């Protein structure tokens, strides 16, 4: 075996180690990419030129550009500016009269808040927090509901979310690394039944509400909240009142930045949570919230079907969607939806300048996500150029049995995400390794994909340095570390169950 092949894992290892140490994902990825380029070229100036070439190569690919543009345009800022969220909050206020209904309602808001995790947490939190205060719901319990109804659910939705565009991008890179041809969307759909952490964490969260199955410090916090009449919407701790003021008055939140795990410790303690949920520019109307959603979802499916019809060799619906170009179809659907939504808001009196400014600000909030992709995708390319596929084939192909691959991938991805606080960063690092590993060992590729996505989701909702964990605590007005301590046993239990399933399922299939 050529021992020089071991250098092919250096870019990923360097990026993971630096991200774990510094909690800064973008610089870590960039240094990992440069290190790989240096190993490949053997010169300082040559490595810089090669690094630039890799990045330009990513930006020159039409499929990659579709994903990047999708992420930029996918801004919820216009919906927030229109007052749609505020209108829905008023409607909800008429139907909830106890703590259990409050928590159940936070889940029922998914159909109108599923498009982005940050939007899901902040919008649902702004709607439900006054009701949670009124009915003495523990703030840590509300934070747990917000967080575990976000990424574990949204990662399962195959259309009209910021997640799906990103996931298809990293899947394409992983498939390219393994030499697999076919549809990234089809591979993602085939992985859905095996995303065990999502299923176990959602089940445990719902059981804690429906049958009151709670334990550890969460149970004590629930009992304390119900036993205290002081903790109401009229008498709240200073930090919670400050949080509400921040949500209502600031325009600083950077959802993508928080998801990437680059929020500093001090900043997490004083979250700038706003996603634009301040005073709306229009009279709050429920119609303004529902219209973009009702346009985007069916239009995405229609355009995917239309693009698949041009390429499909068969006539079945599965074959049509497998042949579709999902990145381009969803970007077109989103672009059309934004135009329709803008026209609707203009008709209601929203000024074009204000709408344009808010749209650009909303897109800029996802620039960190976009930069992550631009520097993470080339790491897969440089690793392949250094011989990663050959290394996996010669070292693990004959020694690691397929049974152990999914649970190993789940554990490693979960650990990486927990330490760097970034599910998206971990997915970009692990997918180009996991898929070739599954192919080389003769394991299930959909299981390997599901293991990567599940591990990232675990870290996203559990890590103390995860932006989504901090965001959920902030939206609920909860103490961050109290919340982490209370929810960790629930998510660890869900992860243990998921690991067991990743170990058992390969024996069956």
Short mmCIF file of C-alpha atoms in Angstrom, two decimals:
data_model
loop_
_atom_site.label_atom_id
_atom_site.label_comp_id
_atom_site.label_asym_id
_atom_site.label_seq_id
_atom_site.Cartn_x
_atom_site.Cartn_y
_atom_site.Cartn_z
CA UNK A 1 0.00 0.00 0.00
CA UNK A 2 1.18 3.51 -0.80
CA UNK A 3 1.46 5.15 2.62
CA UNK A 4 1.38 8.54 0.94
CA UNK A 5 -2.35 7.94 0.45
CA UNK A 6 -2.84 8.67 4.15
CA UNK A 7 -2.17 12.30 3.35
CA UNK A 8 -5.55 12.36 1.57
CA UNK A 9 -7.34 12.54 4.93
CA UNK A 10 -5.16 15.42 6.13
CA UNK A 11 -7.40 18.23 4.75
CA UNK A 12 -10.49 16.91 6.56
CA UNK A 13 -8.62 16.08 9.77
CA UNK A 14 -6.99 19.51 9.88
CA UNK A 15 -10.34 21.21 9.27
CA UNK A 16 -12.11 19.13 11.93
CA UNK A 17 -9.35 19.63 14.52
CA UNK A 18 -9.18 23.38 13.97
CA UNK A 19 -12.96 23.75 13.98
CA UNK A 20 -13.15 21.81 17.26
CA UNK A 21 -10.41 23.94 18.82
CA UNK A 22 -11.40 27.38 17.54
CA UNK A 23 -15.18 26.92 16.97
CA UNK A 24 -14.58 28.84 13.74
CA UNK A 25 -15.71 26.64 10.86
CA UNK A 26 -14.91 28.82 7.83
CA UNK A 27 -11.25 29.57 8.65
CA UNK A 28 -10.78 25.91 9.61
CA UNK A 29 -12.16 24.68 6.31
CA UNK A 30 -10.06 27.18 4.38
CA UNK A 31 -6.86 26.13 6.17
CA UNK A 32 -7.72 22.47 5.56
CA UNK A 33 -8.20 23.21 1.86
CA UNK A 34 -4.92 25.10 1.67
CA UNK A 35 -3.08 22.29 3.49
CA UNK A 36 -4.37 19.78 0.97
CA UNK A 37 -3.32 22.06 -1.88
CA UNK A 38 0.14 22.43 -0.35
CA UNK A 39 0.55 18.64 -0.09
CA UNK A 40 -0.58 18.32 -3.70
CA UNK A 41 1.66 21.03 -5.19
CA UNK A 42 4.61 21.06 -2.79
CA UNK A 43 5.07 24.81 -2.96
CA UNK A 44 3.69 27.78 -1.05
CA UNK A 45 2.74 29.94 -4.03
CA UNK A 46 1.51 26.94 -5.97
CA UNK A 47 -0.72 25.88 -3.08
CA UNK A 48 -2.35 29.31 -2.91
CA UNK A 49 -3.00 29.24 -6.65
CA UNK A 50 -4.38 25.69 -6.38
CA UNK A 51 -6.66 26.71 -3.49
CA UNK A 52 -8.09 29.52 -5.60
CA UNK A 53 -8.53 27.12 -8.54
CA UNK A 54 -10.54 24.72 -6.38
CA UNK A 55 -12.83 27.52 -5.17
CA UNK A 56 -13.28 28.94 -8.68
CA UNK A 57 -14.09 25.43 -9.88
CA UNK A 58 -16.91 25.19 -7.35
CA UNK A 59 -18.29 28.57 -8.38
CA UNK A 60 -18.07 27.68 -12.07
CA UNK A 61 -20.36 24.66 -11.77
CA UNK A 62 -24.00 25.50 -12.72
CA UNK A 63 -25.41 22.99 -10.24
CA UNK A 64 -23.41 24.49 -7.40
CA UNK A 65 -24.52 27.99 -8.38
CA UNK A 66 -28.16 26.88 -8.28
CA UNK A 67 -27.69 25.74 -4.68
CA UNK A 68 -25.87 28.92 -3.65
CA UNK A 69 -28.44 31.20 -5.28
CA UNK A 70 -31.25 29.18 -3.72
CA UNK A 71 -29.80 29.78 -0.28
CA UNK A 72 -29.35 33.52 -0.87
CA UNK A 73 -32.84 34.07 -2.26
CA UNK A 74 -34.45 31.89 0.40
CA UNK A 75 -35.04 34.76 2.78
CA UNK A 76 -38.05 34.94 5.09
CA UNK A 77 -37.47 38.65 5.60
CA UNK A 78 -40.31 39.73 3.30
CA UNK A 79 -42.82 37.48 5.08
CA UNK A 80 -41.75 38.92 8.43
CA UNK A 81 -41.96 42.47 7.11
CA UNK A 82 -45.53 41.84 5.92
CA UNK A 83 -46.85 41.04 9.42
CA UNK A 84 -47.94 37.50 8.56
CA UNK A 85 -46.33 35.99 11.67
CA UNK A 86 -47.94 38.58 13.95
CA UNK A 87 -51.36 37.91 12.43
CA UNK A 88 -51.01 34.19 13.09
CA UNK A 89 -50.03 34.88 16.71
CA UNK A 90 -53.33 36.70 17.25
CA UNK A 91 -55.26 33.74 15.83
CA UNK A 92 -53.47 31.26 18.07
CA UNK A 93 -54.27 33.33 21.14
CA UNK A 94 -57.97 32.46 20.76
CA UNK A 95 -57.60 28.68 20.94
CA UNK A 96 -55.08 27.92 23.69
CA UNK A 97 -56.07 27.77 27.36
CA UNK A 98 -53.54 25.51 29.15
CA UNK A 99 -49.86 24.50 29.18
CA UNK A 100 -50.33 21.22 27.31
CA UNK A 101 -52.16 22.91 24.44
CA UNK A 102 -49.42 25.54 24.34
CA UNK A 103 -46.72 22.92 23.78
CA UNK A 104 -48.81 20.95 21.30
CA UNK A 105 -49.53 24.16 19.39
CA UNK A 106 -45.79 24.81 19.05
CA UNK A 107 -45.62 21.58 17.00
CA UNK A 108 -48.77 22.40 15.04
CA UNK A 109 -47.07 25.55 13.74
CA UNK A 110 -44.69 23.40 11.66
CA UNK A 111 -46.70 23.70 8.39
CA UNK A 112 -46.08 27.45 8.32
CA UNK A 113 -42.61 27.60 9.92
CA UNK A 114 -40.78 24.61 8.41
CA UNK A 115 -38.87 26.46 5.70
CA UNK A 116 -35.84 27.25 7.89
CA UNK A 117 -34.69 26.19 11.37
CA UNK A 118 -33.87 29.71 12.50
CA UNK A 119 -37.23 30.98 11.28
CA UNK A 120 -38.94 27.98 12.86
CA UNK A 121 -37.43 28.63 16.30
CA UNK A 122 -37.72 32.41 16.37
CA UNK A 123 -41.16 32.71 14.78
CA UNK A 124 -42.65 29.93 16.91
CA UNK A 125 -40.95 31.28 20.01
CA UNK A 126 -42.30 34.78 19.44
CA UNK A 127 -45.81 33.38 19.02
CA UNK A 128 -45.79 30.86 21.87
CA UNK A 129 -43.70 32.55 24.57
CA UNK A 130 -46.43 34.93 25.84
CA UNK A 131 -48.82 31.97 26.04
CA UNK A 132 -46.18 29.82 27.74
CA UNK A 133 -45.70 32.55 30.36
CA UNK A 134 -49.45 32.84 30.88
CA UNK A 135 -49.89 29.11 31.49
CA UNK A 136 -46.67 28.60 33.53
CA UNK A 137 -44.77 26.50 31.00
CA UNK A 138 -41.15 26.04 32.00
CA UNK A 139 -38.96 28.11 29.71
CA UNK A 140 -36.48 25.23 29.38
CA UNK A 141 -39.30 22.93 28.34
CA UNK A 142 -40.48 25.41 25.71
CA UNK A 143 -36.89 25.71 24.42
CA UNK A 144 -36.70 21.91 24.16
CA UNK A 145 -39.91 21.86 22.11
CA UNK A 146 -38.65 24.63 19.84
CA UNK A 147 -35.28 23.01 19.21
CA UNK A 148 -36.40 19.41 18.75
CA UNK A 149 -39.22 20.37 16.42
CA UNK A 150 -36.79 22.25 14.18
CA UNK A 151 -33.84 20.44 12.57
CA UNK A 152 -34.99 16.85 13.42
CA UNK A 153 -38.18 17.55 11.46
CA UNK A 154 -36.91 19.88 8.76
CA UNK A 155 -34.07 17.53 7.76
CA UNK A 156 -36.78 15.01 6.74
CA UNK A 157 -38.59 17.41 4.39
CA UNK A 158 -37.50 16.93 0.76
CA UNK A 159 -38.67 20.23 -0.70
CA UNK A 160 -38.98 23.98 -0.02
CA UNK A 161 -36.51 24.27 2.87
CA UNK A 162 -33.05 25.80 3.20
CA UNK A 163 -31.85 22.36 4.32
CA UNK A 164 -32.70 20.47 1.15
CA UNK A 165 -30.64 22.74 -1.09
CA UNK A 166 -27.62 22.32 1.18
CA UNK A 167 -28.08 18.56 1.58
CA UNK A 168 -28.29 17.98 -2.16
CA UNK A 169 -25.07 19.91 -2.56
CA UNK A 170 -23.11 17.79 -0.06
CA UNK A 171 -24.67 14.61 -1.45
CA UNK A 172 -23.47 15.48 -4.93
CA UNK A 173 -19.96 15.89 -3.57
CA UNK A 174 -20.15 12.60 -1.69
CA UNK A 175 -21.47 10.77 -4.74
CA UNK A 176 -18.70 12.28 -6.86
CA UNK A 177 -16.10 11.17 -4.33
CA UNK A 178 -17.42 7.61 -4.49
CA UNK A 179 -17.82 7.60 -8.26
CA UNK A 180 -21.58 7.12 -8.00
CA UNK A 181 -23.84 8.37 -10.77
CA UNK A 182 -27.51 9.14 -10.38
CA UNK A 183 -29.84 11.53 -8.63
CA UNK A 184 -28.88 13.12 -5.33
CA UNK A 185 -32.56 13.65 -4.65
CA UNK A 186 -33.32 9.96 -5.11
CA UNK A 187 -30.49 9.06 -2.74
CA UNK A 188 -31.80 11.52 -0.17
CA UNK A 189 -35.33 10.13 -0.45
CA UNK A 190 -34.03 6.58 -0.02
CA UNK A 191 -32.22 7.65 3.17
CA UNK A 192 -35.33 9.09 4.84
CA UNK A 193 -36.58 5.83 6.44
CA UNK A 194 -33.16 5.41 8.11
CA UNK A 195 -32.75 8.83 9.70
CA UNK A 196 -33.24 7.26 13.09
CA UNK A 197 -32.19 10.12 15.34
CA UNK A 198 -34.88 12.35 13.90
CA UNK A 199 -37.52 9.70 14.58
CA UNK A 200 -36.35 8.84 18.08
CA UNK A 201 -35.87 12.46 19.19
CA UNK A 202 -39.24 13.54 17.80
CA UNK A 203 -40.95 10.58 19.49
CA UNK A 204 -39.37 11.29 22.88
CA UNK A 205 -40.20 15.00 22.65
CA UNK A 206 -43.84 14.27 21.80
CA UNK A 207 -44.13 11.68 24.58
CA UNK A 208 -42.91 14.26 27.06
CA UNK A 209 -45.89 16.44 26.10
CA UNK A 210 -48.67 13.97 25.34
CA UNK A 211 -48.22 11.58 28.28
CA UNK A 212 -46.03 13.79 30.46
CA UNK A 213 -43.00 11.48 30.33
CA UNK A 214 -40.33 13.74 31.82
CA UNK A 215 -37.29 13.05 33.98
CA UNK A 216 -34.14 14.56 35.44
CA UNK A 217 -33.78 18.29 35.88
CA UNK A 218 -36.44 18.94 33.23
CA UNK A 219 -39.05 17.37 35.48
CA UNK A 220 -37.97 19.55 38.39
CA UNK A 221 -38.13 22.66 36.20
CA UNK A 222 -41.64 21.74 35.06
CA UNK A 223 -42.81 21.22 38.64
CA UNK A 224 -41.21 24.48 39.70
CA UNK A 225 -42.91 26.41 36.89
CA UNK A 226 -46.33 24.98 37.70
CA UNK A 227 -45.83 25.62 41.38
CA UNK A 228 -44.94 29.29 40.93
CA UNK A 229 -47.53 31.93 40.14
CA UNK A 230 -44.97 34.68 39.93
CA UNK A 231 -43.54 33.60 36.60
CA UNK A 232 -46.16 35.09 34.31
CA UNK A 233 -46.12 37.40 31.34
CA UNK A 234 -46.59 40.28 33.78
CA UNK A 235 -43.65 39.36 36.02
CA UNK A 236 -40.68 37.99 34.15
CA UNK A 237 -36.99 37.84 34.97
CA UNK A 238 -34.92 40.71 33.67
CA UNK A 239 -33.02 38.56 31.17
CA UNK A 240 -36.28 37.32 29.62
CA UNK A 241 -37.63 40.87 29.29
CA UNK A 242 -34.36 41.97 27.72
CA UNK A 243 -34.64 39.07 25.30
CA UNK A 244 -38.11 40.11 24.26
CA UNK A 245 -36.90 43.63 23.67
CA UNK A 246 -34.06 42.30 21.53
CA UNK A 247 -36.45 40.17 19.49
CA UNK A 248 -38.78 43.08 18.97
CA UNK A 249 -36.35 45.89 18.33
CA UNK A 250 -33.09 44.63 16.83
CA UNK A 251 -32.28 43.53 13.30
CA UNK A 252 -29.03 41.68 13.85
CA UNK A 253 -29.71 37.94 13.96
CA UNK A 254 -27.63 35.83 11.69
CA UNK A 255 -29.35 32.46 11.49
CA UNK A 256 -26.87 30.88 9.11
CA UNK A 257 -23.97 32.12 11.23
CA UNK A 258 -25.48 30.59 14.34
CA UNK A 259 -26.12 27.29 12.53
CA UNK A 260 -22.50 27.15 11.41
CA UNK A 261 -21.35 27.22 15.02
CA UNK A 262 -19.42 30.47 14.81
CA UNK A 263 -21.29 32.29 17.55
CA UNK A 264 -18.93 33.32 20.33
CA UNK A 265 -19.55 32.28 23.90
CA UNK A 266 -20.33 35.82 24.97
CA UNK A 267 -22.69 36.30 22.10
CA UNK A 268 -24.57 33.13 22.93
CA UNK A 269 -25.14 34.42 26.41
CA UNK A 270 -26.76 37.53 24.96
CA UNK A 271 -28.34 36.28 21.75
CA UNK A 272 -29.24 38.79 19.08
CA UNK A 273 -32.18 36.71 18.08
CA UNK A 274 -34.16 38.87 15.74
CA UNK A 275 -35.11 37.47 12.40
CA UNK A 276 -37.02 40.57 11.45
CA UNK A 277 -39.92 39.98 13.81
CA UNK A 278 -40.14 43.61 14.88
CA UNK A 279 -42.92 45.98 13.93
CA UNK A 280 -44.32 44.95 10.51
CA UNK A 281 -44.53 47.45 7.68
CA UNK A 282 -48.02 46.29 6.70
CA UNK A 283 -51.21 45.59 8.59
CA UNK A 284 -50.79 42.02 9.94
CA UNK A 285 -52.68 39.57 7.71
CA UNK A 286 -52.61 35.79 7.90
CA UNK A 287 -52.89 35.81 4.12
CA UNK A 288 -49.40 37.30 3.86
CA UNK A 289 -47.89 34.32 5.64
CA UNK A 290 -49.84 31.57 3.90
CA UNK A 291 -49.57 32.80 0.32
CA UNK A 292 -45.79 32.30 -0.16
CA UNK A 293 -45.97 28.83 1.40
CA UNK A 294 -48.98 27.77 -0.69
CA UNK A 295 -47.22 28.97 -3.83
CA UNK A 296 -43.74 27.62 -3.15
CA UNK A 297 -44.51 24.03 -2.17
CA UNK A 298 -46.77 22.94 -5.07
CA UNK A 299 -44.72 24.96 -7.55
CA UNK A 300 -41.53 23.18 -6.44
CA UNK A 301 -43.12 19.78 -7.01
CA UNK A 302 -44.56 20.85 -10.38
CA UNK A 303 -41.25 22.18 -11.70
CA UNK A 304 -39.41 19.09 -10.49
CA UNK A 305 -41.97 16.94 -12.28
CA UNK A 306 -41.67 19.10 -15.40
CA UNK A 307 -37.88 18.84 -15.51
CA UNK A 308 -38.07 15.10 -14.85
CA UNK A 309 -40.53 14.60 -17.69
CA UNK A 310 -37.91 15.85 -20.17
CA UNK A 311 -35.30 13.34 -19.03
CA UNK A 312 -37.22 10.33 -17.67
CA UNK A 313 -36.91 7.11 -19.61
CA UNK A 314 -39.90 5.57 -17.91
CA UNK A 315 -43.34 6.82 -17.07
CA UNK A 316 -43.60 6.13 -13.35
CA UNK A 317 -43.67 9.04 -10.93
CA UNK A 318 -40.56 7.75 -9.16
CA UNK A 319 -38.62 7.65 -12.43
CA UNK A 320 -39.79 11.14 -13.35
CA UNK A 321 -38.70 12.67 -10.02
CA UNK A 322 -35.44 10.69 -10.07
CA UNK A 323 -34.58 12.25 -13.43
CA UNK A 324 -35.49 15.77 -12.29
CA UNK A 325 -33.04 18.58 -11.64
CA UNK A 326 -34.09 19.44 -8.08
CA UNK A 327 -31.62 22.28 -7.49
CA UNK A 328 -32.67 24.22 -10.57
CA UNK A 329 -36.36 23.38 -10.12
CA UNK A 330 -36.48 24.57 -6.50
CA UNK A 331 -34.50 27.70 -7.31
CA UNK A 332 -36.93 28.59 -10.10
CA UNK A 333 -39.89 27.88 -7.83
CA UNK A 334 -38.40 30.07 -5.14
CA UNK A 335 -37.62 32.88 -7.59
CA UNK A 336 -41.18 32.86 -8.93
CA UNK A 337 -42.59 32.77 -5.39
CA UNK A 338 -40.52 35.79 -4.38
CA UNK A 339 -41.79 37.75 -7.39
CA UNK A 340 -45.41 36.85 -6.64
CA UNK A 341 -44.97 37.69 -2.96
CA UNK A 342 -43.31 41.01 -3.79
CA UNK A 343 -46.16 41.94 -6.13
CA UNK A 344 -48.67 41.06 -3.41
CA UNK A 345 -46.93 43.25 -0.84
CA UNK A 346 -46.51 46.11 -3.31
CA UNK A 347 -50.24 46.01 -3.96
CA UNK A 348 -50.84 46.33 -0.22
CA UNK A 349 -48.68 49.47 -0.06
CA UNK A 350 -45.22 48.21 0.91
CA UNK A 351 -42.57 50.48 -0.59
CA UNK A 352 -40.26 48.93 -3.17
CA UNK A 353 -37.14 50.43 -1.57
CA UNK A 354 -37.98 49.04 1.86
CA UNK A 355 -38.76 45.63 0.40
CA UNK A 356 -35.53 45.56 -1.61
CA UNK A 357 -33.45 46.56 1.40
CA UNK A 358 -35.05 43.89 3.58
CA UNK A 359 -34.63 41.24 0.88
CA UNK A 360 -30.90 41.97 0.57
CA UNK A 361 -30.47 41.98 4.35
CA UNK A 362 -32.27 38.64 4.57
CA UNK A 363 -30.05 37.12 1.87
CA UNK A 364 -26.92 38.47 3.54
CA UNK A 365 -27.86 36.60 6.72
CA UNK A 366 -27.20 33.38 4.81
CA UNK A 367 -23.83 34.47 3.44
CA UNK A 368 -21.99 32.45 6.10
CA UNK A 369 -23.82 29.33 4.94
CA UNK A 370 -22.88 30.09 1.34
CA UNK A 371 -19.22 30.67 2.21
CA UNK A 372 -19.18 27.40 4.18
CA UNK A 373 -20.22 25.56 1.03
CA UNK A 374 -17.74 27.38 -1.18
CA UNK A 375 -14.78 26.35 1.02
CA UNK A 376 -16.12 22.94 2.13
CA UNK A 377 -16.91 21.48 -1.28
CA UNK A 378 -13.31 21.84 -2.56
CA UNK A 379 -12.01 19.82 0.43
CA UNK A 380 -13.70 16.81 -1.13
CA UNK A 381 -12.00 17.58 -4.45
CA UNK A 382 -8.49 17.96 -3.02
CA UNK A 383 -8.96 14.80 -0.92
CA UNK A 384 -9.87 12.84 -4.04
CA UNK A 385 -6.89 14.26 -5.90
CA UNK A 386 -4.67 13.05 -3.04
CA UNK A 387 -6.13 9.53 -3.30
CA UNK A 388 -8.88 9.32 -0.64
CA UNK A 389 -10.97 6.76 -2.54
CA UNK A 390 -7.97 4.52 -3.08
CA UNK A 391 -7.05 4.81 0.61
CA UNK A 392 -10.51 3.71 1.72
CA UNK A 393 -10.48 0.83 -0.75
CA UNK A 394 -7.09 -0.50 0.32
CA UNK A 395 -7.42 -0.01 4.09
CA UNK A 396 -11.06 -0.50 5.00
CA UNK A 397 -12.46 -2.35 2.04
CA UNK A 398 -11.38 -5.72 3.37
CA UNK A 399 -11.28 -5.11 7.12
CA UNK A 400 -14.39 -3.13 8.13
CA UNK A 401 -17.61 -5.09 7.77
CA UNK A 402 -20.70 -3.29 6.37
CA UNK A 403 -22.57 -3.87 9.65
CA UNK A 404 -20.36 -1.45 11.57
CA UNK A 405 -20.25 1.32 8.97
CA UNK A 406 -23.55 3.15 9.74
CA UNK A 407 -23.14 3.23 13.52
CA UNK A 408 -19.49 4.30 13.18
CA UNK A 409 -20.42 7.12 10.80
CA UNK A 410 -23.26 8.22 13.11
CA UNK A 411 -20.98 8.31 16.15
CA UNK A 412 -18.15 10.20 14.42
CA UNK A 413 -20.47 12.74 12.77
CA UNK A 414 -22.32 13.27 16.05
CA UNK A 415 -19.04 13.85 17.90
CA UNK A 416 -17.71 16.26 15.26
CA UNK A 417 -20.97 18.25 15.29
CA UNK A 418 -21.10 18.33 19.08
CA UNK A 419 -17.62 19.81 19.34
CA UNK A 420 -17.83 22.32 16.50
CA UNK A 421 -21.53 23.16 17.00
CA UNK A 422 -22.25 22.98 13.27
CA UNK A 423 -24.35 20.28 11.64
CA UNK A 424 -23.88 21.82 8.20
CA UNK A 425 -20.12 22.01 8.63
CA UNK A 426 -19.98 18.38 9.82
CA UNK A 427 -22.14 17.20 6.91
CA UNK A 428 -19.83 18.90 4.43
CA UNK A 429 -16.80 17.26 6.08
CA UNK A 430 -18.24 13.77 6.57
CA UNK A 431 -20.41 13.07 3.53
CA UNK A 432 -17.48 12.77 1.05
CA UNK A 433 -15.92 10.26 3.47
CA UNK A 434 -19.05 8.30 4.44
CA UNK A 435 -20.40 7.50 0.97
CA UNK A 436 -17.08 6.14 -0.40
CA UNK A 437 -16.69 4.14 2.82
CA UNK A 438 -20.11 2.54 2.33
CA UNK A 439 -19.37 1.76 -1.32
CA UNK A 440 -15.94 0.30 -0.58
CA UNK A 441 -17.14 -1.97 2.24
CA UNK A 442 -20.24 -3.08 0.34
CA UNK A 443 -22.57 -1.37 2.79
CA UNK A 444 -25.80 0.51 2.22
CA UNK A 445 -25.26 3.99 0.81
CA UNK A 446 -28.69 5.28 1.97
CA UNK A 447 -27.87 4.08 5.49
CA UNK A 448 -24.52 5.86 5.39
CA UNK A 449 -26.18 9.08 4.21
CA UNK A 450 -28.80 8.79 6.95
CA UNK A 451 -26.06 8.20 9.54
CA UNK A 452 -24.28 11.41 8.54
CA UNK A 453 -27.49 13.45 8.60
CA UNK A 454 -28.59 11.88 11.90
CA UNK A 455 -25.24 12.51 13.58
CA UNK A 456 -25.30 16.14 12.50
CA UNK A 457 -28.85 16.57 13.73
CA UNK A 458 -27.92 15.14 17.15
CA UNK A 459 -25.10 17.64 17.56
CA UNK A 460 -27.26 20.48 16.26
CA UNK A 461 -29.90 20.04 18.98
CA UNK A 462 -27.56 18.96 21.80
CA UNK A 463 -24.23 20.78 21.66
CA UNK A 464 -23.85 23.71 24.08
CA UNK A 465 -22.00 25.60 21.35
CA UNK A 466 -24.62 24.96 18.67
CA UNK A 467 -26.27 28.10 17.39
CA UNK A 468 -29.67 26.39 17.32
CA UNK A 469 -29.37 25.32 20.95
CA UNK A 470 -28.53 28.86 22.01
CA UNK A 471 -31.20 30.29 19.73
CA UNK A 472 -33.89 28.03 21.21
CA UNK A 473 -32.94 28.98 24.76
CA UNK A 474 -32.98 32.65 23.83
CA UNK A 475 -36.33 32.49 22.02
CA UNK A 476 -37.89 30.82 25.08
CA UNK A 477 -36.22 33.19 27.53
CA UNK A 478 -34.50 30.24 29.21
CA UNK A 479 -31.12 30.13 30.94
CA UNK A 480 -28.83 28.59 28.34
CA UNK A 481 -26.91 26.13 30.54
CA UNK A 482 -30.00 25.14 32.54
CA UNK A 483 -31.63 24.28 29.24
CA UNK A 484 -28.60 22.29 28.05
CA UNK A 485 -28.53 20.31 31.29
CA UNK A 486 -32.28 19.62 31.13
CA UNK A 487 -32.54 18.50 27.51
CA UNK A 488 -29.28 16.54 27.16
CA UNK A 489 -30.60 13.30 28.77
CA UNK A 490 -33.52 13.28 26.32
CA UNK A 491 -31.27 13.68 23.28
CA UNK A 492 -28.65 11.24 24.56
CA UNK A 493 -31.39 8.64 25.02
CA UNK A 494 -32.62 9.33 21.49
CA UNK A 495 -29.04 9.01 20.18
CA UNK A 496 -28.54 5.69 22.00
CA UNK A 497 -31.73 4.31 20.47
CA UNK A 498 -30.67 5.59 17.04
CA UNK A 499 -27.21 3.99 17.41
CA UNK A 500 -28.87 0.68 18.26
CA UNK A 501 -31.01 0.93 15.14
CA UNK A 502 -27.98 1.77 12.96
CA UNK A 503 -26.36 -1.37 14.34
CA UNK A 504 -29.36 -3.68 13.98
CA UNK A 505 -30.82 -2.55 10.63
CA UNK A 506 -27.77 -3.63 8.53
CA UNK A 507 -28.34 -7.15 9.83
CA UNK A 508 -31.87 -7.08 8.39
CA UNK A 509 -31.39 -5.33 5.07
#
